[in-house]
Short mmCIF file of C-alpha atoms and ligand atoms in Angstrom, two decimals:
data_model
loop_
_atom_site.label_atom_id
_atom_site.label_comp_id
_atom_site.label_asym_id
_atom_site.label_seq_id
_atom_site.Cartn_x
_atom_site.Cartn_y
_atom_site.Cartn_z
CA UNK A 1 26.40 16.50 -148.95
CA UNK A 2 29.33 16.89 -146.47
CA UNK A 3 30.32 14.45 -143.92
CA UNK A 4 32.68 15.03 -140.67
CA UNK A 5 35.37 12.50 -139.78
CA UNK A 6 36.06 12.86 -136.38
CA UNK A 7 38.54 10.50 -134.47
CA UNK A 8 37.65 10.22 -130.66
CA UNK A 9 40.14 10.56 -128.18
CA UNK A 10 41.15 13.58 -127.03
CA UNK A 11 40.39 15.62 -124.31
CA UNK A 12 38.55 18.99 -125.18
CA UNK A 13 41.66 22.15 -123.62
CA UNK A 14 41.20 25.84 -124.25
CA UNK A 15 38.87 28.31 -125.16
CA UNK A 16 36.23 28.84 -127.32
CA UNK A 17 33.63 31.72 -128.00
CA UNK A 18 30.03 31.46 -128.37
CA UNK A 19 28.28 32.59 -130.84
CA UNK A 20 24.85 34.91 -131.12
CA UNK A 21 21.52 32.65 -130.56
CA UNK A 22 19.77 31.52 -133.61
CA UNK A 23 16.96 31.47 -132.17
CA UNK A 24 16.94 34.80 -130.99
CA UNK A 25 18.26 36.14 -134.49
CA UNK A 26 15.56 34.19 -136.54
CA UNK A 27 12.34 36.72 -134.87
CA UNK A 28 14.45 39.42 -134.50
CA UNK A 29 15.11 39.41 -138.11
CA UNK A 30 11.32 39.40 -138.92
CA UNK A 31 10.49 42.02 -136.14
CA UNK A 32 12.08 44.22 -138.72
CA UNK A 33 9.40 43.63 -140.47
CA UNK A 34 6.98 45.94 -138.06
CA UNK A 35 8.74 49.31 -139.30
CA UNK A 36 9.53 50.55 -142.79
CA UNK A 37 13.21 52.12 -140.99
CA UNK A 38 16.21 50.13 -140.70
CA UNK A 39 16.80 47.66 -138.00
CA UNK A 40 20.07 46.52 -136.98
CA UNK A 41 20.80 43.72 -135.58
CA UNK A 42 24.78 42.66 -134.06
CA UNK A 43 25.82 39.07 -132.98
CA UNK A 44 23.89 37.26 -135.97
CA UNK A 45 25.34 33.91 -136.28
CA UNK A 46 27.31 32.64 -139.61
CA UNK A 47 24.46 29.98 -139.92
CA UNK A 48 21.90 28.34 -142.50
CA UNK A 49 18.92 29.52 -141.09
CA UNK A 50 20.22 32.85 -141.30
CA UNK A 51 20.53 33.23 -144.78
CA UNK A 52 17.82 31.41 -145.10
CA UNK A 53 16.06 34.14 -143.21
CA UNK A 54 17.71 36.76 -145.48
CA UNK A 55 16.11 34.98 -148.74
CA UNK A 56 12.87 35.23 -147.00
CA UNK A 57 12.74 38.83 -145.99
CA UNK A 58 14.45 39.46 -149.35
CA UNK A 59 11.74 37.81 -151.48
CA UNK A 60 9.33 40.11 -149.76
CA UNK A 61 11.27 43.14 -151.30
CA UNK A 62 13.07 43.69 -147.90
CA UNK A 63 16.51 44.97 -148.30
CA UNK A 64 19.22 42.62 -146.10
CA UNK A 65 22.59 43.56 -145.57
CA UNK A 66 24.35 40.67 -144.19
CA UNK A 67 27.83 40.67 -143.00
CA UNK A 68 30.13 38.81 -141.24
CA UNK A 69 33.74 39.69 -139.39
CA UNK A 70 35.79 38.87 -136.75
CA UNK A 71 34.12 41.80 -134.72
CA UNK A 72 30.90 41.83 -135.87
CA UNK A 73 28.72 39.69 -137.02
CA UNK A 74 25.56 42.15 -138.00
CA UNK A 75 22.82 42.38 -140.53
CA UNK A 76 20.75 46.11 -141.45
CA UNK A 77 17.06 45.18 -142.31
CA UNK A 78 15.05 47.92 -143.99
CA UNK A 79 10.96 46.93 -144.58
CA UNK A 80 10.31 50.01 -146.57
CA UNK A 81 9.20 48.43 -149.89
CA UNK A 82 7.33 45.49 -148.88
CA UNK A 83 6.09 44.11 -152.28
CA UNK A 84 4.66 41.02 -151.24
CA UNK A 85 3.67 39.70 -148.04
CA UNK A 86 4.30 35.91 -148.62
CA UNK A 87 6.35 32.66 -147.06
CA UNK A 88 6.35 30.29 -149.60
CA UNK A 89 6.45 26.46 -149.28
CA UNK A 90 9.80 26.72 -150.88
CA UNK A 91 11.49 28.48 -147.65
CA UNK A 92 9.28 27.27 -145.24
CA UNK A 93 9.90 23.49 -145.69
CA UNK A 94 13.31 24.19 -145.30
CA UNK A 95 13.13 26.38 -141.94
CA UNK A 96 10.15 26.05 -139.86
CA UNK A 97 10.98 29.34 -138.02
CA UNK A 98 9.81 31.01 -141.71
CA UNK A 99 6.30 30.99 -139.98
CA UNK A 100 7.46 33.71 -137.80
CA UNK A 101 6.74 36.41 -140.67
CA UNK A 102 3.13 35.52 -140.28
CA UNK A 103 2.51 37.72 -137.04
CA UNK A 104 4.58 40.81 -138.46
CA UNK A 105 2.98 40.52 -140.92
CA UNK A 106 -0.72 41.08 -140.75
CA UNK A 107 0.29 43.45 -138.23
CA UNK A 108 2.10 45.81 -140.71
CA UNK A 109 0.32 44.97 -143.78
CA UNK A 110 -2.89 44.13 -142.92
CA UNK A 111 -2.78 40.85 -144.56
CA UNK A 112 -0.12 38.00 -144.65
CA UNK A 113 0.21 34.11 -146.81
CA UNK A 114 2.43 31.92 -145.50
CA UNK A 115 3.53 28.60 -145.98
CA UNK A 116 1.81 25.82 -143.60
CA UNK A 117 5.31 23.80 -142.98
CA UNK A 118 4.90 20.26 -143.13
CA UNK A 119 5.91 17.54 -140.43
CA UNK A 120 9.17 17.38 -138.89
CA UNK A 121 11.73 14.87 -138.06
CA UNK A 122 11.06 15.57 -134.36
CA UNK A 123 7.06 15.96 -134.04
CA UNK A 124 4.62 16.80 -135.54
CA UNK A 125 4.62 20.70 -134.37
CA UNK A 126 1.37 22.19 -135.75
CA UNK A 127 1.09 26.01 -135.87
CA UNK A 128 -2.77 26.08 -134.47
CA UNK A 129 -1.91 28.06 -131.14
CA UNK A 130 -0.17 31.26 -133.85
CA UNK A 131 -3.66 30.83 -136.29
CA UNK A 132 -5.77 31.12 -132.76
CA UNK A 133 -3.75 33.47 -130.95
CA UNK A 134 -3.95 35.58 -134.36
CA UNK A 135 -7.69 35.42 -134.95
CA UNK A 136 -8.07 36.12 -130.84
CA UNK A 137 -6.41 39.42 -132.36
CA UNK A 138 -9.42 40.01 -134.73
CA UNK A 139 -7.66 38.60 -138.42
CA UNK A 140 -9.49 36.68 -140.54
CA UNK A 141 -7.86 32.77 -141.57
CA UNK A 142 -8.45 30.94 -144.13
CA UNK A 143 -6.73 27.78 -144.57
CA UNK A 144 -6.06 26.48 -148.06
CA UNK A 145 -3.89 24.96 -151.03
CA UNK A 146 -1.22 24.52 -147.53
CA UNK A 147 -1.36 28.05 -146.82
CA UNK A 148 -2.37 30.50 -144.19
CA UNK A 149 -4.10 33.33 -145.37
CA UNK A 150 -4.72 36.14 -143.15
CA UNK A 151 -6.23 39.55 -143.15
CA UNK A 152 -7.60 42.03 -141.05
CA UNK A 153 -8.05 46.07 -141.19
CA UNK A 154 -6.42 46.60 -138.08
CA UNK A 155 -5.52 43.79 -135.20
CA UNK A 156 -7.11 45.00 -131.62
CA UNK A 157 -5.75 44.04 -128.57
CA UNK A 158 -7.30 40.91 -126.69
CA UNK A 159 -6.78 38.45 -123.77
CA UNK A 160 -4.57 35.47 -125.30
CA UNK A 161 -3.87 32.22 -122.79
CA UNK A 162 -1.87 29.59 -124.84
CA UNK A 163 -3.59 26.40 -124.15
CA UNK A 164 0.25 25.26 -124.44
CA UNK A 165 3.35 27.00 -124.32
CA UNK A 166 5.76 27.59 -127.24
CA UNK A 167 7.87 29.96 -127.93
CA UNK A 168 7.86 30.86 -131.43
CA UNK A 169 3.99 31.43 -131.21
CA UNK A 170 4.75 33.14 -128.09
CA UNK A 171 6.86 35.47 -130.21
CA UNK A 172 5.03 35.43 -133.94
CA UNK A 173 1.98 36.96 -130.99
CA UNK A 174 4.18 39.37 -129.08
CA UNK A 175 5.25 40.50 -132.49
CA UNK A 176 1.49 40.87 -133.64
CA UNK A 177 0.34 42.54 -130.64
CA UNK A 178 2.60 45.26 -130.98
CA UNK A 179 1.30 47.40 -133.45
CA UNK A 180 -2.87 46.72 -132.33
CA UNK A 181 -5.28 48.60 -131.27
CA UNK A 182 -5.30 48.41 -127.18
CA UNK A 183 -3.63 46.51 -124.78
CA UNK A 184 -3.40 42.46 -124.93
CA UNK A 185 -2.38 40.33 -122.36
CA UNK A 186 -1.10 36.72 -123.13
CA UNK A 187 -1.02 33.87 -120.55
CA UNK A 188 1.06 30.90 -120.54
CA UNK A 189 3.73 32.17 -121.86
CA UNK A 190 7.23 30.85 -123.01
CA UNK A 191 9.63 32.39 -120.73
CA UNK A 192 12.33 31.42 -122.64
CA UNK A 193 15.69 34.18 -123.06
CA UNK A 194 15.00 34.33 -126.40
CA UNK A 195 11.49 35.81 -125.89
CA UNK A 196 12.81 38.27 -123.46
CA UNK A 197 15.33 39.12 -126.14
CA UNK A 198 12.99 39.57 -129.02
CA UNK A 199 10.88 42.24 -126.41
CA UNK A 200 13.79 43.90 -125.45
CA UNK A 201 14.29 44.51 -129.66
CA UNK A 202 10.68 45.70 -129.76
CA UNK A 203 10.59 48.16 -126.87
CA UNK A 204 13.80 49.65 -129.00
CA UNK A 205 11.64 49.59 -131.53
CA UNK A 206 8.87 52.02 -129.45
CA UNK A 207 7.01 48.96 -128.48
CA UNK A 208 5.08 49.24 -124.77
CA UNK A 209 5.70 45.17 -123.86
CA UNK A 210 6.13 44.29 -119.79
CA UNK A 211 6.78 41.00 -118.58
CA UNK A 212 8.44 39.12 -121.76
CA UNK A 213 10.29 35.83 -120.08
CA UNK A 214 7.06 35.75 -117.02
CA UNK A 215 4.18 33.42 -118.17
CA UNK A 216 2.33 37.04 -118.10
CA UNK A 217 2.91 39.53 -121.06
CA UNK A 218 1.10 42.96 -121.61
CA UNK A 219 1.34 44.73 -124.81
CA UNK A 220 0.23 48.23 -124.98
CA UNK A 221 -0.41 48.55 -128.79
CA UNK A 222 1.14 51.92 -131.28
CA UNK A 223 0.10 52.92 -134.45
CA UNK A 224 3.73 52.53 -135.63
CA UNK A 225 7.29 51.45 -134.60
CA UNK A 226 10.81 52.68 -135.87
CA UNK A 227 14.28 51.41 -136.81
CA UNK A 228 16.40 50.33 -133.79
CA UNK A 229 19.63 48.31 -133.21
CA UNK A 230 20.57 45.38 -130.98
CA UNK A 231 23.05 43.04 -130.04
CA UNK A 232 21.05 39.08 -130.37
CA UNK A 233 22.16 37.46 -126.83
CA UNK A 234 24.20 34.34 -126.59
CA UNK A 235 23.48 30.83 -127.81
CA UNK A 236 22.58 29.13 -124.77
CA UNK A 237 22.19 26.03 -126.56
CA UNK A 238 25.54 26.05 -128.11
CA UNK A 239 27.43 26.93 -125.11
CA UNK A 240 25.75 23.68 -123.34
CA UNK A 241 26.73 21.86 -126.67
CA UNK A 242 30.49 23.01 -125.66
CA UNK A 243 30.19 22.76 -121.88
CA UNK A 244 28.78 19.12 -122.22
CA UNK A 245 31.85 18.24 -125.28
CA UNK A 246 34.60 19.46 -122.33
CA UNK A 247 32.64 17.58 -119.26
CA UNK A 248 32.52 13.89 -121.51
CA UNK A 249 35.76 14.02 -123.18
CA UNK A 250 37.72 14.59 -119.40
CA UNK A 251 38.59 18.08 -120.93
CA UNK A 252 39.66 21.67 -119.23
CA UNK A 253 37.29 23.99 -121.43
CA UNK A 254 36.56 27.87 -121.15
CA UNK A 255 33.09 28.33 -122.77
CA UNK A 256 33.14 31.99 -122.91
CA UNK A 257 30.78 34.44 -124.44
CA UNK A 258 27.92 33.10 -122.79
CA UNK A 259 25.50 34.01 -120.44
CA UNK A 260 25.53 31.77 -117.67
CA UNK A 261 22.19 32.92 -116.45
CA UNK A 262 20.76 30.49 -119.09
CA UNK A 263 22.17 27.58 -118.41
CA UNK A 264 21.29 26.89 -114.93
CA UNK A 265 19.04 23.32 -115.12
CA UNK A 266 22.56 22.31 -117.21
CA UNK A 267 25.00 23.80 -114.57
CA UNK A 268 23.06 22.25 -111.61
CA UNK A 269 22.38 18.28 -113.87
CA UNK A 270 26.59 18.33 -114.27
CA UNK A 271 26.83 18.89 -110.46
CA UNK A 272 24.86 15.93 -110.09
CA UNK A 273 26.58 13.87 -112.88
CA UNK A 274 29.82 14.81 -110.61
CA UNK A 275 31.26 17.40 -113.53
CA UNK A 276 32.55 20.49 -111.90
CA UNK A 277 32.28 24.15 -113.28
CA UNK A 278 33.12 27.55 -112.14
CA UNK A 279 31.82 30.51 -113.64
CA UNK A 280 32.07 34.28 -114.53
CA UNK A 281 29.30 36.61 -115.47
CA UNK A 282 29.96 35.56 -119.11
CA UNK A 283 32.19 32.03 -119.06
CA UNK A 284 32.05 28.65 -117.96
CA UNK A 285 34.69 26.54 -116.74
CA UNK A 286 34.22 22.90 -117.32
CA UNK A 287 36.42 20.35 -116.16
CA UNK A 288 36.10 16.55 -116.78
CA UNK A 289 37.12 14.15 -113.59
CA UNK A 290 37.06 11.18 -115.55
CA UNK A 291 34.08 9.54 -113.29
CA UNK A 292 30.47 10.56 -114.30
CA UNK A 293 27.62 9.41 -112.33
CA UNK A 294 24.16 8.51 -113.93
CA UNK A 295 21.19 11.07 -113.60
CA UNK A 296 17.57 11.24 -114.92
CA UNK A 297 16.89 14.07 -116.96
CA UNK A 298 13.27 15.22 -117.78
CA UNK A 299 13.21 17.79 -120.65
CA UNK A 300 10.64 20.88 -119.92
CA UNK A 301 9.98 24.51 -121.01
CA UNK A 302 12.33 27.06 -119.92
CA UNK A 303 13.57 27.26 -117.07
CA UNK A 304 13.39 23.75 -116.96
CA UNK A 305 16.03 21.08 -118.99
CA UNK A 306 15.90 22.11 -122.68
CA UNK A 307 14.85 19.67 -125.76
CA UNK A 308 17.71 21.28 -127.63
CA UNK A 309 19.79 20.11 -125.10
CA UNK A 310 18.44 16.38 -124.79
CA UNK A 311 20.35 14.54 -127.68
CA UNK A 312 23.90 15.97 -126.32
CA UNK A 313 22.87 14.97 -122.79
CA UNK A 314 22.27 11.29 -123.96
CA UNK A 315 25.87 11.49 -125.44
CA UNK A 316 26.71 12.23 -121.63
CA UNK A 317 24.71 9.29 -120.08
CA UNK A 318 26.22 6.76 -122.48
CA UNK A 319 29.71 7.52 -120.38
CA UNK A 320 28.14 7.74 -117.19
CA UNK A 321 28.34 5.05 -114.63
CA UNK A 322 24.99 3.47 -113.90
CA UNK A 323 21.37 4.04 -115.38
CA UNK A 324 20.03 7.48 -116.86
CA UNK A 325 16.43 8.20 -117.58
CA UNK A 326 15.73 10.49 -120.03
CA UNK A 327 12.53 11.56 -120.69
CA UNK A 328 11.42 13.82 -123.55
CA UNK A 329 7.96 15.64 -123.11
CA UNK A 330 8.20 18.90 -125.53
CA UNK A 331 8.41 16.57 -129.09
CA UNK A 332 6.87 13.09 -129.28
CA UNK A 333 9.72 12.05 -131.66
CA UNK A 334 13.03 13.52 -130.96
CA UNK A 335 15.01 9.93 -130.03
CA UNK A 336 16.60 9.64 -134.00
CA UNK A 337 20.20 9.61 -132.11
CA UNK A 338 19.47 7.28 -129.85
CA UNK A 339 19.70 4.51 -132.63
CA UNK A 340 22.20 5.73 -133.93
CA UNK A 341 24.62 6.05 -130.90
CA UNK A 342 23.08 2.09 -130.34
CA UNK A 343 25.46 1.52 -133.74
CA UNK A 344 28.19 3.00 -131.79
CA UNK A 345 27.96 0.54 -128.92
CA UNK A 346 25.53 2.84 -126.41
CA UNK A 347 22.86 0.78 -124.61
CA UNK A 348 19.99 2.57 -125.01
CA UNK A 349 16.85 1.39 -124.72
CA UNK A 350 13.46 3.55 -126.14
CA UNK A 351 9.89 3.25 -124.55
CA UNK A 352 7.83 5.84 -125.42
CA UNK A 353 8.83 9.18 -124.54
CA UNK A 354 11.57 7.81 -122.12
CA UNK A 355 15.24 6.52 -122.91
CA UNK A 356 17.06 4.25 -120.20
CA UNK A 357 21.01 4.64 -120.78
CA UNK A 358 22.96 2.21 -119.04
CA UNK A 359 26.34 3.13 -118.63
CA UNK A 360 29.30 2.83 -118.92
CA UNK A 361 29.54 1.82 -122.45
CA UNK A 362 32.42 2.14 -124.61
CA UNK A 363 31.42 3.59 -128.10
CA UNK A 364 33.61 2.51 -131.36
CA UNK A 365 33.80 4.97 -134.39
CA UNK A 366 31.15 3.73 -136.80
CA UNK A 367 29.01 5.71 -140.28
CA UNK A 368 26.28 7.63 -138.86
CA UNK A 369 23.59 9.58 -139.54
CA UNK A 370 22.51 13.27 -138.46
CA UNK A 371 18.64 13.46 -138.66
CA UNK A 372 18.56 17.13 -137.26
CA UNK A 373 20.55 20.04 -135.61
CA UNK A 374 20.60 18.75 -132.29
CA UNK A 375 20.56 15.20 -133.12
CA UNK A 376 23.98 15.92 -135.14
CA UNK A 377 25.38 17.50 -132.16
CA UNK A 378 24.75 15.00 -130.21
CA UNK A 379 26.59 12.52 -132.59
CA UNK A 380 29.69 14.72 -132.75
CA UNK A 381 29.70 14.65 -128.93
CA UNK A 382 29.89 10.68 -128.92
CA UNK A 383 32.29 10.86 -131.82
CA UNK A 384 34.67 12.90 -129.56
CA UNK A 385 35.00 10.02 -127.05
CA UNK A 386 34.75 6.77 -129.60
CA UNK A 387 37.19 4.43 -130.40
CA UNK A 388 38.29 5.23 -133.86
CA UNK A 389 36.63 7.03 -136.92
CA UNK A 390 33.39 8.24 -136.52
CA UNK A 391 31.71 9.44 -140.33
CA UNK A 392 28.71 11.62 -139.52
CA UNK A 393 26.41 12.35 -142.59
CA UNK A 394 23.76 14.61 -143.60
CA UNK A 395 25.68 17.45 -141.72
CA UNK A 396 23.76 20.13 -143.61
CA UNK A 397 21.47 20.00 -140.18
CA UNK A 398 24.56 20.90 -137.99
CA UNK A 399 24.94 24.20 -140.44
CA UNK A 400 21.76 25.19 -139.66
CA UNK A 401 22.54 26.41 -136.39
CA UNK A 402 26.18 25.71 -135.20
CA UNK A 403 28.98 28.38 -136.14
CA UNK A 404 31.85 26.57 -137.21
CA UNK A 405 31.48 24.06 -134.94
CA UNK A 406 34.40 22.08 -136.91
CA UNK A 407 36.74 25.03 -136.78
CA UNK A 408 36.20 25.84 -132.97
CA UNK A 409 36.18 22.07 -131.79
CA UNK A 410 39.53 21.54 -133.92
CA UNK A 411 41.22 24.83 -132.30
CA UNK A 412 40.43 23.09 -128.27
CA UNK A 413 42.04 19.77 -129.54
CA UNK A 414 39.06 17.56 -131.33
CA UNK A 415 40.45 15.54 -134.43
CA UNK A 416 37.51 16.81 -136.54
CA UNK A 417 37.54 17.50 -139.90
CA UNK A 418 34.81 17.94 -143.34
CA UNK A 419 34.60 15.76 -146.52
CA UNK A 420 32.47 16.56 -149.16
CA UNK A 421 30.57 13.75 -150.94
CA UNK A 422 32.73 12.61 -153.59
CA UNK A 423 30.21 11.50 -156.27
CA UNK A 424 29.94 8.63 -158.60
CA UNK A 425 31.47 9.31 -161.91
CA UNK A 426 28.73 9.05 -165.14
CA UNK A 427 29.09 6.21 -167.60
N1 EPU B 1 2.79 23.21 -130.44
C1 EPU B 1 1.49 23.00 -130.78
N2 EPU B 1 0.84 24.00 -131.48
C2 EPU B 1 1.46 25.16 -131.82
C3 EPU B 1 2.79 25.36 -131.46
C4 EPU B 1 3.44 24.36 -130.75
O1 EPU B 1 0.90 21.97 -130.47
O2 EPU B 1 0.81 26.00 -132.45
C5 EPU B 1 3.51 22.16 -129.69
C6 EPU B 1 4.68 21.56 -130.48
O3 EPU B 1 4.28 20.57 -131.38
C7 EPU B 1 5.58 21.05 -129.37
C8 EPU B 1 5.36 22.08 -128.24
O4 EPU B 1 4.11 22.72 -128.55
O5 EPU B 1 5.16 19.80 -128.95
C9 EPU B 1 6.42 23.13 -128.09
O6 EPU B 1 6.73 23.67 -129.37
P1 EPU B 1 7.21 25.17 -129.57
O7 EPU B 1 6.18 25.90 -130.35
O8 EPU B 1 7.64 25.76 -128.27
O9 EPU B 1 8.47 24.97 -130.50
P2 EPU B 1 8.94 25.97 -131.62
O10 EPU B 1 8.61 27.34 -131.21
O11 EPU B 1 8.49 25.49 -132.95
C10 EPU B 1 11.31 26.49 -130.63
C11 EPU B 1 12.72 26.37 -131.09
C12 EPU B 1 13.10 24.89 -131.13
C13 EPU B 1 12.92 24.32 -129.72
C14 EPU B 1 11.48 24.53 -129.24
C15 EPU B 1 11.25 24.09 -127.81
C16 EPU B 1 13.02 28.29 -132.52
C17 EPU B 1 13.19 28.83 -133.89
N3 EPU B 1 12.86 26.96 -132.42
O12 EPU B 1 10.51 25.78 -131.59
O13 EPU B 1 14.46 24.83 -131.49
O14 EPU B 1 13.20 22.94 -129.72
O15 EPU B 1 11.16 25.94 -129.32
O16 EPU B 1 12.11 24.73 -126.95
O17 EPU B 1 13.03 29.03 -131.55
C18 EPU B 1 16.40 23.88 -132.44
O18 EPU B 1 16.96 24.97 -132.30
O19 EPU B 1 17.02 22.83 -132.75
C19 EPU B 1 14.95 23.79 -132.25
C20 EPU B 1 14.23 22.78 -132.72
#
């Protein structure tokens, strides 16, 4: 298991470039599941979940080409020969996203088993709004041995209204409703970019969708949808991840390659924190003025402040002069690296679904540990302005979704670098 050493200190100066969105890429990849012609798909991030993905759609008897250069970073999906269509436990426990085959699915083949992944290290995140959403669409589930089995002749169109929004069933049902039999309109919506995204793929695709990123979505269903290619939008998440590293370490840092569009409830929380930024139609400017003020965050669907973006804005707080309430309301447990900035001298204190930071604190380099993606970014972020060595482990989380994060934050200043676990030697 790899580690990253990272000795806090220096201010974040330069440029770096943004990669594609992972979550974007992850449905895209199993839209091209809906046609048997090739999809293409430009921007795909050099991360875990991606190949990850790959072994997925590749078990099914998909055909991935995956490939990655300093111009492109695209993968060609063809569905032609689907042999099986099945998520097994195997994939899905590793990457919850793998339940995004399950709408494709029954929508191309008629009939779908997949995986029902297990609890998480953030919440408990249930699938039940996909299974009723799907069966709203006419299939046929049957729960059993910890797997979704579904089936159906054909899906018809119906009126779906999420009792709660999420995205990825907003987008395993867009996917669905694609290829039914009449129109369906969903209500309550995610109207996150990543949904628009993923609709903008399927009208390529000779989908009839209207209103992907509203709470309101029609889909006009077709008997049958064709290859198409795409460039996967920017990683809004990373960019804040960057834009947040260059406002707390007192930096001058050009986040470019993003769409700063997305980041608004970010952009405006920095002006209140005092952290100024200037911005193009694709860059942000961020420059530290060495004197952050507190501010309450409250994390909500999009457009409001994301839950990806929580951890790394409790990094900020830690350095910010005076109390910040942060309040988490999308996942009942996603405070892991809260306790674990505590170790590096942050006062945080946890009740219930709120954290109060009281800053200024200053945080010392200690071991810590990365309980998932965001969590670990969020540590890397406090790293960068600790006294001393910081030793984050378990950094197999940060690979699921951060490109490089080592090489880019090294190339605007950050001492940062990976260790491998050096293991015990046998008797
Ligand atoms: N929920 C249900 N039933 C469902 C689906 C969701 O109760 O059937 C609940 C969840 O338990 C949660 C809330 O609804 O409390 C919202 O969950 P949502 O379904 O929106 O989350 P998701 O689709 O599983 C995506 C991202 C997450 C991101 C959340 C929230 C992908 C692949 N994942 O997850 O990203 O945190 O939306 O914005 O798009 C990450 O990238 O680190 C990550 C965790």
């Amino acid at each position: 298991m790899d580690k990253f050493v990272i000795r806090g200190g220096n201010p974040l100066l330069g440029t770096v470039r943004i990669s594609g969105a992972k979550n974007a890429a992850l449905p895209a990849m199993a839209a091209a599941l809906l046609t048997d012609e090739p999809v293409i798909l430009e921007n795909i991030p050099q991360v875990r979940d991606i190949e990850t993905t790959r072994e997925l759609l590749a078990a099914m008897g998909a055909e991935v080409e995956l490939g990655y250069g300093r111009a492109q970073h695209r993968t060609t999906i063809c569905c032609r020969n689907l042999a099986s269509p099945e998520a097994s436990y195997e994939l899905v426990k590793t990457m919850r996203a793998s339940t995004l085959v399950l709408g494709p699915l029954i929508a191309r083949c008629g009939r779908a088993r997949v995986s029902l992944p297990g609890g998480c290290a953030i919440g408990a995140r249930p699938i039940d709004l996909h299974i009723k959403g799907l069966e709203r669409l006419g299939a046929k589930i049957v729960q059993e041995h910890g797997y979704v089995e579904a089936s159906v002749e054909r899906l018809r169109g119906a009126e779906i209204v999420f009792d709660k929004i999420t995205v990825t069933g907003t987008e395993d049902l867009l996917m669905a409703a694609t290829l039914t039999e009449g129109e369906t309109i969903m209500q309550n919506c995610a109207r996150e970019p990543e949904v628009a995204d993923l609709a903008c793929l399927l009208n390529k695709m000779g989908a009839n969708i209207e209103g992907a990123g509203t709470a309101t979505i029609r889909v006009k269903g077709v008997s049958k949808l064709h290859g198409a290619k795409h460039r996967i939008i920017p990683d809004r998440i990373e960019a804040a991840t960057f834009i947040a590293a260059g406002a707390l370490t007192d930096g001058d840092l050009n986040v470019c390659g993003c769409d700063p569009s997305h980041l608004d409830a970010l952009l405006q929380k920095l002006q209140e924190v005092g952290v100024k930024t200037k911005h193009t139609s694709d860059s942000v400017r961020v420059e530290g003025n060495g004197a952050l003020k507190a501010a309450d965050v409250i994390t909500e669907e999009y457009p409001g402040f994301p839950t990806d973006l929580q951890a790394q804005y409790m990094a900020l707080a830690t350095q910010a002069e005076g109390t910040s309430i942060v309040t988490e309301n999308i996942f009942e447990n996603r405070f892991m690296h809260a306790l674990e900035m505590v170790r590096m001298g942050a006062n945080i204190k946890i009740e219930g679904r709120r954290a109060i930071v009281r800053g200024k604190t200053q945080l010392s380099g200690a071991a810590v540990l990365a309980s998932d993606l965001r969590a670990s970014a969020s540590l890397v972020l406090a790293a960068l302005v600790a006294e001393g060595e910081t030793i984050i482990d378990r950094v197999y989380h940060i690979d699921r979704g951060y490109e490089n994060i080592e090489e880019k934050l090294r190339a605007v200043g950050a001492q940062i670098r990976r260790i491998g676990e050096i293991l015990p030697r046998k008797k």
